[in-house]
Amino acid sequence: MGDDDGPEGAADLFRVIGRQIRLLRERARLTQRELGERLGYSEDLIRSLERGRRTAQPEFLDAADELLGADGLLRAAKDDMARARARARVKHPAWFQDYARLEAGAVEIHEYASHVVPGLLQTQDHARALFAMRKPLLDEATIEQRVAARLARQDLLTRWPAPIVTCIVEEVVLHRPIGGEAVHRAQLEQLLALGQLRTLELQVMPTSRDEHAGLGGPFILLTPGGRSQLAYVEVQNVSRLITEPDEVRILAARYGSIRAQALTPSDSLTAIKELLR
């Protein structure tokens, strides 16, 4: 593998594109705030893009190319950026790789999330904010790798045939503004959109419930194609795949109780809409 084929090469390309955006913006005599306002993005996003800390999406490159009079310079970078993101995409952390491999071929996924939005449902900005606040701190290249890997996992939500996916999220998670107000709002909007997919059932567990079957913590039930159901638990970067039938059966029964105590999928979407108001 050449030096420009790994995460470091991808990071170099992101920085080069960022410098081009900055030079074109300065030539147009626009501040970062003004450019963001004209394109419909935040000043913080423009700043991060120019520093190479964030990857420019195709729609941004199209809009910026036209606004800044780049004559196709930024638009031409879309394919290179896509390839660079793909090169930076993998690997998952070593302790997560076994689960990620099984998830990719799953026919059913059921997740109870008590602290964060499930990774399969996170926006890019929300995921980046989570990785950026990890302790000990991750370097920028690792953050971008982890974000890309997390987004790549989400392809299973729109493939066909799609797996059956259900997610139960604690209400308190939906109130926590990870990444700031704009990022939080975008995350809620994504949950609302994903909750309307035929292949995904999203439920909210109200904080007001006086009985709760999930106080033992978050977990995932996973059924790989052609294999028996297994479970996955993760805490403080320590992960465990559970294959012992009795343990899996207990968690499956527990998940059924949690689902019964949570809001229905329809009422859950209504609750998310209320939060967005």
mmCIF file of C-alpha atoms in Angstrom:
data_model
loop_
_atom_site.group_PDB
_atom_site.id
_atom_site.type_symbol
_atom_site.label_atom_id
_atom_site.label_comp_id
_atom_site.label_asym_id
_atom_site.label_seq_id
_atom_site.Cartn_x
_atom_site.Cartn_y
_atom_site.Cartn_z
ATOM 1 C CA MET A 1 0.000 0.000 0.000
ATOM 2 C CA GLY A 2 1.418 3.386 -1.008
ATOM 3 C CA ASP A 3 1.967 6.225 1.424
ATOM 4 C CA ASP A 4 -0.972 8.130 -0.067
ATOM 5 C CA ASP A 5 -3.413 5.239 0.287
ATOM 6 C CA GLY A 6 -3.899 5.218 4.038
ATOM 7 C CA PRO A 7 -5.573 7.507 6.559
ATOM 8 C CA GLU A 8 -2.611 9.890 6.538
ATOM 9 C CA GLY A 9 -2.887 10.383 2.769
ATOM 10 C CA ALA A 10 -6.619 11.003 3.067
ATOM 11 C CA ALA A 11 -6.016 13.568 5.824
ATOM 12 C CA ASP A 12 -3.487 15.359 3.587
ATOM 13 C CA LEU A 13 -6.086 15.609 0.811
ATOM 14 C CA PHE A 14 -8.678 17.003 3.235
ATOM 15 C CA ARG A 15 -6.188 19.701 4.274
ATOM 16 C CA VAL A 16 -5.396 20.582 0.638
ATOM 17 C CA ILE A 17 -9.079 20.963 -0.227
ATOM 18 C CA GLY A 18 -9.516 23.038 2.929
ATOM 19 C CA ARG A 19 -6.755 25.428 1.866
ATOM 20 C CA GLN A 20 -8.351 25.773 -1.572
ATOM 21 C CA ILE A 21 -11.685 26.672 0.018
ATOM 22 C CA ARG A 22 -9.976 29.265 2.231
ATOM 23 C CA LEU A 23 -8.086 30.861 -0.692
ATOM 24 C CA LEU A 24 -11.232 31.023 -2.832
ATOM 25 C CA ARG A 25 -13.205 32.498 0.055
ATOM 26 C CA GLU A 26 -10.568 35.166 0.692
ATOM 27 C CA ARG A 27 -10.432 35.978 -3.017
ATOM 28 C CA ALA A 28 -14.200 36.543 -2.864
ATOM 29 C CA ARG A 29 -13.659 38.809 0.188
ATOM 30 C CA LEU A 30 -15.978 36.761 2.374
ATOM 31 C CA THR A 31 -15.542 35.887 6.030
ATOM 32 C CA GLN A 32 -16.128 32.346 7.227
ATOM 33 C CA ARG A 33 -19.404 33.465 8.726
ATOM 34 C CA GLU A 34 -20.540 35.123 5.487
ATOM 35 C CA LEU A 35 -19.652 32.068 3.404
ATOM 36 C CA GLY A 36 -21.512 29.831 5.813
ATOM 37 C CA GLU A 37 -24.593 32.044 5.751
ATOM 38 C CA ARG A 38 -24.704 32.110 1.952
ATOM 39 C CA LEU A 39 -24.318 28.345 1.675
ATOM 40 C CA GLY A 40 -26.542 27.467 4.631
ATOM 41 C CA TYR A 41 -23.771 26.097 6.855
ATOM 42 C CA SER A 42 -22.401 27.146 10.228
ATOM 43 C CA GLU A 43 -19.275 29.254 10.663
ATOM 44 C CA ASP A 44 -17.795 26.433 12.735
ATOM 45 C CA LEU A 45 -18.249 24.004 9.848
ATOM 46 C CA ILE A 46 -16.498 26.356 7.406
ATOM 47 C CA ARG A 47 -13.630 26.799 9.869
ATOM 48 C CA SER A 48 -13.280 23.033 10.319
ATOM 49 C CA LEU A 49 -13.351 22.397 6.577
ATOM 50 C CA GLU A 50 -10.654 24.975 5.917
ATOM 51 C CA ARG A 51 -8.429 23.382 8.555
ATOM 52 C CA GLY A 52 -8.931 19.933 7.071
ATOM 53 C CA ARG A 53 -10.584 18.714 10.258
ATOM 54 C CA ARG A 54 -13.843 17.898 8.446
ATOM 55 C CA THR A 55 -14.456 16.335 5.046
ATOM 56 C CA ALA A 56 -16.375 18.366 2.505
ATOM 57 C CA GLN A 57 -19.487 16.584 1.255
ATOM 58 C CA PRO A 58 -20.344 16.558 -2.498
ATOM 59 C CA GLU A 59 -23.262 18.977 -2.119
ATOM 60 C CA PHE A 60 -21.025 21.463 -0.289
ATOM 61 C CA LEU A 61 -18.345 21.300 -3.000
ATOM 62 C CA ASP A 62 -20.970 21.896 -5.702
ATOM 63 C CA ALA A 63 -22.462 24.901 -3.922
ATOM 64 C CA ALA A 64 -19.102 26.421 -2.928
ATOM 65 C CA ASP A 65 -17.714 25.963 -6.435
ATOM 66 C CA GLU A 66 -20.583 27.964 -7.914
ATOM 67 C CA LEU A 67 -20.675 30.672 -5.242
ATOM 68 C CA LEU A 68 -16.914 31.240 -5.184
ATOM 69 C CA GLY A 69 -16.462 31.091 -8.945
ATOM 70 C CA ALA A 70 -14.049 28.175 -8.747
ATOM 71 C CA ASP A 71 -14.756 27.117 -12.358
ATOM 72 C CA GLY A 72 -15.026 23.458 -11.455
ATOM 73 C CA LEU A 73 -11.946 23.266 -9.220
ATOM 74 C CA LEU A 74 -13.868 22.203 -6.109
ATOM 75 C CA ARG A 75 -16.428 20.170 -8.019
ATOM 76 C CA ALA A 76 -13.646 18.161 -9.632
ATOM 77 C CA ALA A 77 -12.420 17.098 -6.192
ATOM 78 C CA LYS A 78 -15.606 15.152 -5.352
ATOM 79 C CA ASP A 79 -14.389 11.798 -6.659
ATOM 80 C CA ASP A 80 -11.006 12.170 -4.963
ATOM 81 C CA MET A 81 -12.720 13.045 -1.695
ATOM 82 C CA ALA A 82 -15.009 10.019 -1.972
ATOM 83 C CA ARG A 83 -12.055 7.706 -2.556
ATOM 84 C CA ALA A 84 -10.132 9.281 0.306
ATOM 85 C CA ARG A 85 -13.081 8.810 2.665
ATOM 86 C CA ALA A 86 -13.287 5.171 1.597
ATOM 87 C CA ARG A 87 -9.568 4.657 2.292
ATOM 88 C CA ALA A 88 -9.898 6.255 5.716
ATOM 89 C CA ARG A 89 -13.048 4.312 6.516
ATOM 90 C CA VAL A 90 -11.697 1.194 8.101
ATOM 91 C CA LYS A 91 -10.533 0.082 10.649
ATOM 92 C CA HIS A 92 -12.800 -0.180 13.575
ATOM 93 C CA PRO A 93 -11.111 -0.383 16.973
ATOM 94 C CA ALA A 94 -9.754 -3.902 17.517
ATOM 95 C CA TRP A 95 -12.242 -4.614 20.294
ATOM 96 C CA PHE A 96 -15.176 -3.761 17.983
ATOM 97 C CA GLN A 97 -14.144 -5.585 14.815
ATOM 98 C CA ASP A 98 -15.781 -8.944 15.596
ATOM 99 C CA TYR A 99 -19.115 -7.280 16.264
ATOM 100 C CA ALA A 100 -18.877 -5.065 13.152
ATOM 101 C CA ARG A 101 -18.261 -8.118 10.973
ATOM 102 C CA LEU A 102 -21.314 -9.919 12.372
ATOM 103 C CA GLU A 103 -23.482 -6.819 12.141
ATOM 104 C CA ALA A 104 -22.704 -6.391 8.444
ATOM 105 C CA GLY A 105 -24.306 -9.759 7.698
ATOM 106 C CA ALA A 106 -27.120 -9.598 10.236
ATOM 107 C CA VAL A 107 -30.745 -10.326 9.420
ATOM 108 C CA GLU A 108 -31.995 -8.850 12.719
ATOM 109 C CA ILE A 109 -30.597 -6.162 15.032
ATOM 110 C CA HIS A 110 -32.295 -5.040 18.242
ATOM 111 C CA GLU A 111 -30.616 -2.374 20.368
ATOM 112 C CA TYR A 112 -31.408 -0.795 23.722
ATOM 113 C CA ALA A 113 -29.491 2.487 24.145
ATOM 114 C CA SER A 114 -29.377 4.176 27.542
ATOM 115 C CA HIS A 115 -26.595 6.765 27.152
ATOM 116 C CA VAL A 116 -26.102 7.693 23.502
ATOM 117 C CA VAL A 117 -27.947 7.532 20.212
ATOM 118 C CA PRO A 118 -27.251 4.125 18.597
ATOM 119 C CA GLY A 119 -24.314 4.298 16.202
ATOM 120 C CA LEU A 120 -26.485 3.094 13.316
ATOM 121 C CA LEU A 121 -28.672 6.191 13.721
ATOM 122 C CA GLN A 122 -26.069 8.902 14.335
ATOM 123 C CA THR A 123 -25.401 11.821 12.013
ATOM 124 C CA GLN A 124 -21.853 12.529 10.926
ATOM 125 C CA ASP A 125 -21.588 15.609 13.137
ATOM 126 C CA HIS A 126 -23.053 13.843 16.160
ATOM 127 C CA ALA A 127 -20.638 10.932 15.769
ATOM 128 C CA ARG A 128 -17.707 13.320 15.373
ATOM 129 C CA ALA A 129 -18.684 15.204 18.536
ATOM 130 C CA LEU A 130 -18.804 11.932 20.483
ATOM 131 C CA PHE A 131 -15.388 10.801 19.293
ATOM 132 C CA ALA A 132 -13.896 14.247 19.901
ATOM 133 C CA MET A 133 -14.869 14.157 23.581
ATOM 134 C CA ARG A 134 -13.334 10.719 24.229
ATOM 135 C CA LYS A 135 -10.819 10.532 27.066
ATOM 136 C CA PRO A 136 -7.941 10.047 26.548
ATOM 137 C CA LEU A 137 -8.241 12.286 23.501
ATOM 138 C CA LEU A 138 -8.122 10.833 19.999
ATOM 139 C CA ASP A 139 -6.048 12.551 17.300
ATOM 140 C CA GLU A 140 -7.884 14.157 14.374
ATOM 141 C CA ALA A 141 -6.992 11.401 11.890
ATOM 142 C CA THR A 142 -8.339 8.712 14.219
ATOM 143 C CA ILE A 143 -11.529 10.696 14.806
ATOM 144 C CA GLU A 144 -12.122 10.922 11.053
ATOM 145 C CA GLN A 145 -11.438 7.187 10.680
ATOM 146 C CA ARG A 146 -13.907 6.331 13.409
ATOM 147 C CA VAL A 147 -16.580 8.656 11.992
ATOM 148 C CA ALA A 148 -16.201 7.208 8.492
ATOM 149 C CA ALA A 149 -16.349 3.652 9.849
ATOM 150 C CA ARG A 150 -19.503 4.428 11.817
ATOM 151 C CA LEU A 151 -21.230 5.964 8.826
ATOM 152 C CA ALA A 152 -20.224 2.996 6.658
ATOM 153 C CA ARG A 153 -22.081 0.690 9.059
ATOM 154 C CA GLN A 154 -25.297 2.565 8.303
ATOM 155 C CA ASP A 155 -25.398 1.237 4.737
ATOM 156 C CA LEU A 156 -27.277 -1.801 6.048
ATOM 157 C CA LEU A 157 -30.305 0.395 6.821
ATOM 158 C CA THR A 158 -30.910 1.087 3.125
ATOM 159 C CA ARG A 159 -29.648 -2.097 1.440
ATOM 160 C CA TRP A 160 -32.061 -4.701 0.122
ATOM 161 C CA PRO A 161 -32.995 -7.076 1.556
ATOM 162 C CA ALA A 162 -32.641 -5.010 4.689
ATOM 163 C CA PRO A 163 -32.313 -6.524 8.156
ATOM 164 C CA ILE A 164 -35.087 -6.075 10.700
ATOM 165 C CA VAL A 165 -33.882 -3.308 13.017
ATOM 166 C CA THR A 166 -35.490 -2.098 16.239
ATOM 167 C CA CYS A 167 -34.012 0.499 18.582
ATOM 168 C CA ILE A 168 -35.165 1.669 21.994
ATOM 169 C CA VAL A 169 -33.602 4.941 23.142
ATOM 170 C CA GLU A 170 -33.909 6.501 26.577
ATOM 171 C CA GLU A 171 -35.761 9.824 26.526
ATOM 172 C CA VAL A 172 -32.904 11.535 28.397
ATOM 173 C CA VAL A 173 -30.592 10.772 25.447
ATOM 174 C CA LEU A 174 -32.833 12.886 23.220
ATOM 175 C CA HIS A 175 -32.491 15.862 25.568
ATOM 176 C CA ARG A 176 -28.688 15.819 25.709
ATOM 177 C CA PRO A 177 -27.385 18.383 23.136
ATOM 178 C CA ILE A 178 -24.239 16.539 22.084
ATOM 179 C CA GLY A 179 -22.217 18.778 19.763
ATOM 180 C CA GLY A 180 -24.323 21.873 20.385
ATOM 181 C CA GLU A 181 -27.796 23.009 19.411
ATOM 182 C CA ALA A 182 -27.437 22.762 15.607
ATOM 183 C CA VAL A 183 -25.874 19.297 15.721
ATOM 184 C CA HIS A 184 -28.491 18.131 18.217
ATOM 185 C CA ARG A 185 -31.375 19.396 16.098
ATOM 186 C CA ALA A 186 -29.967 17.666 13.007
ATOM 187 C CA GLN A 187 -29.660 14.442 14.995
ATOM 188 C CA LEU A 188 -33.282 14.608 16.117
ATOM 189 C CA GLU A 189 -34.361 15.283 12.539
ATOM 190 C CA GLN A 190 -32.405 12.218 11.407
ATOM 191 C CA LEU A 191 -34.085 10.068 14.056
ATOM 192 C CA LEU A 192 -37.446 11.322 12.864
ATOM 193 C CA ALA A 193 -36.611 10.437 9.259
ATOM 194 C CA LEU A 194 -35.137 7.022 10.069
ATOM 195 C CA GLY A 195 -38.084 6.200 12.314
ATOM 196 C CA GLN A 196 -40.314 6.321 9.255
ATOM 197 C CA LEU A 197 -38.388 3.625 7.384
ATOM 198 C CA ARG A 198 -40.347 0.400 6.919
ATOM 199 C CA THR A 199 -37.330 -1.601 8.042
ATOM 200 C CA LEU A 200 -36.714 0.272 11.309
ATOM 201 C CA GLU A 201 -38.813 0.579 14.450
ATOM 202 C CA LEU A 202 -37.698 3.319 16.812
ATOM 203 C CA GLN A 203 -39.085 3.598 20.346
ATOM 204 C CA VAL A 204 -38.470 6.064 23.152
ATOM 205 C CA MET A 205 -38.350 4.954 26.784
ATOM 206 C CA PRO A 206 -39.936 7.747 28.874
ATOM 207 C CA THR A 207 -37.970 8.965 31.870
ATOM 208 C CA SER A 208 -41.233 9.062 33.838
ATOM 209 C CA ARG A 209 -41.681 5.262 33.863
ATOM 210 C CA ASP A 210 -41.809 3.966 37.447
ATOM 211 C CA GLU A 211 -40.837 0.453 36.282
ATOM 212 C CA HIS A 212 -37.894 -0.217 33.998
ATOM 213 C CA ALA A 213 -36.529 -3.575 32.818
ATOM 214 C CA GLY A 214 -33.364 -2.093 31.340
ATOM 215 C CA LEU A 215 -31.539 -0.756 34.384
ATOM 216 C CA GLY A 216 -28.769 -3.295 33.850
ATOM 217 C CA GLY A 217 -27.452 -1.180 30.985
ATOM 218 C CA PRO A 218 -27.423 -1.078 27.175
ATOM 219 C CA PHE A 219 -27.088 -4.140 24.948
ATOM 220 C CA ILE A 220 -27.666 -5.384 21.424
ATOM 221 C CA LEU A 221 -29.322 -8.577 20.191
ATOM 222 C CA LEU A 222 -27.977 -9.683 16.827
ATOM 223 C CA THR A 223 -28.978 -12.510 14.488
ATOM 224 C CA PRO A 224 -26.337 -13.242 11.829
ATOM 225 C CA GLY A 225 -27.618 -14.857 8.638
ATOM 226 C CA GLY A 226 -27.966 -18.615 9.117
ATOM 227 C CA ARG A 227 -26.904 -18.543 12.765
ATOM 228 C CA SER A 228 -28.482 -18.347 16.205
ATOM 229 C CA GLN A 229 -29.117 -15.048 17.930
ATOM 230 C CA LEU A 230 -26.301 -13.641 20.036
ATOM 231 C CA ALA A 231 -25.867 -10.578 22.217
ATOM 232 C CA TYR A 232 -23.305 -7.806 22.468
ATOM 233 C CA VAL A 233 -22.526 -5.586 25.435
ATOM 234 C CA GLU A 234 -20.016 -2.760 25.637
ATOM 235 C CA VAL A 235 -18.860 -0.521 28.487
ATOM 236 C CA GLN A 236 -15.771 1.663 28.851
ATOM 237 C CA ASN A 237 -14.260 0.234 25.628
ATOM 238 C CA VAL A 238 -14.616 -3.288 27.018
ATOM 239 C CA SER A 239 -16.808 -5.406 24.771
ATOM 240 C CA ARG A 240 -18.222 -8.891 24.941
ATOM 241 C CA LEU A 241 -20.043 -11.093 22.464
ATOM 242 C CA ILE A 242 -22.461 -13.376 24.287
ATOM 243 C CA THR A 243 -23.250 -16.690 22.602
ATOM 244 C CA GLU A 244 -24.280 -18.855 25.560
ATOM 245 C CA PRO A 245 -27.960 -19.678 24.830
ATOM 246 C CA ASP A 246 -29.308 -19.096 28.336
ATOM 247 C CA GLU A 247 -27.648 -15.658 28.632
ATOM 248 C CA VAL A 248 -28.943 -14.644 25.212
ATOM 249 C CA ARG A 249 -32.441 -15.866 26.109
ATOM 250 C CA ILE A 250 -32.471 -13.763 29.274
ATOM 251 C CA LEU A 251 -31.425 -10.617 27.389
ATOM 252 C CA ALA A 252 -34.015 -11.305 24.682
ATOM 253 C CA ALA A 253 -36.742 -11.579 27.313
ATOM 254 C CA ARG A 254 -35.486 -8.397 28.930
ATOM 255 C CA TYR A 255 -35.598 -6.605 25.587
ATOM 256 C CA GLY A 256 -39.201 -7.671 25.139
ATOM 257 C CA SER A 257 -40.065 -6.141 28.522
ATOM 258 C CA ILE A 258 -38.285 -2.896 27.651
ATOM 259 C CA ARG A 259 -40.186 -2.672 24.365
ATOM 260 C CA ALA A 260 -43.476 -3.139 26.190
ATOM 261 C CA GLN A 261 -42.609 -0.337 28.645
ATOM 262 C CA ALA A 262 -41.456 2.110 25.949
ATOM 263 C CA LEU A 263 -43.664 4.353 23.854
ATOM 264 C CA THR A 264 -45.059 2.828 20.684
ATOM 265 C CA PRO A 265 -43.155 3.666 17.468
ATOM 266 C CA SER A 266 -45.886 6.135 16.467
ATOM 267 C CA ASP A 267 -45.943 7.859 19.851
ATOM 268 C CA SER A 268 -42.138 7.910 19.861
ATOM 269 C CA LEU A 269 -42.032 9.849 16.599
ATOM 270 C CA THR A 270 -44.580 12.262 18.023
ATOM 271 C CA ALA A 271 -42.351 12.762 21.070
ATOM 272 C CA ILE A 272 -39.352 13.542 18.827
ATOM 273 C CA LYS A 273 -41.454 16.041 16.871
ATOM 274 C CA GLU A 274 -42.368 17.762 20.120
ATOM 275 C CA LEU A 275 -38.696 18.053 21.043
ATOM 276 C CA LEU A 276 -37.951 19.623 17.666
ATOM 277 C CA ARG A 277 -40.543 22.309 18.332
#
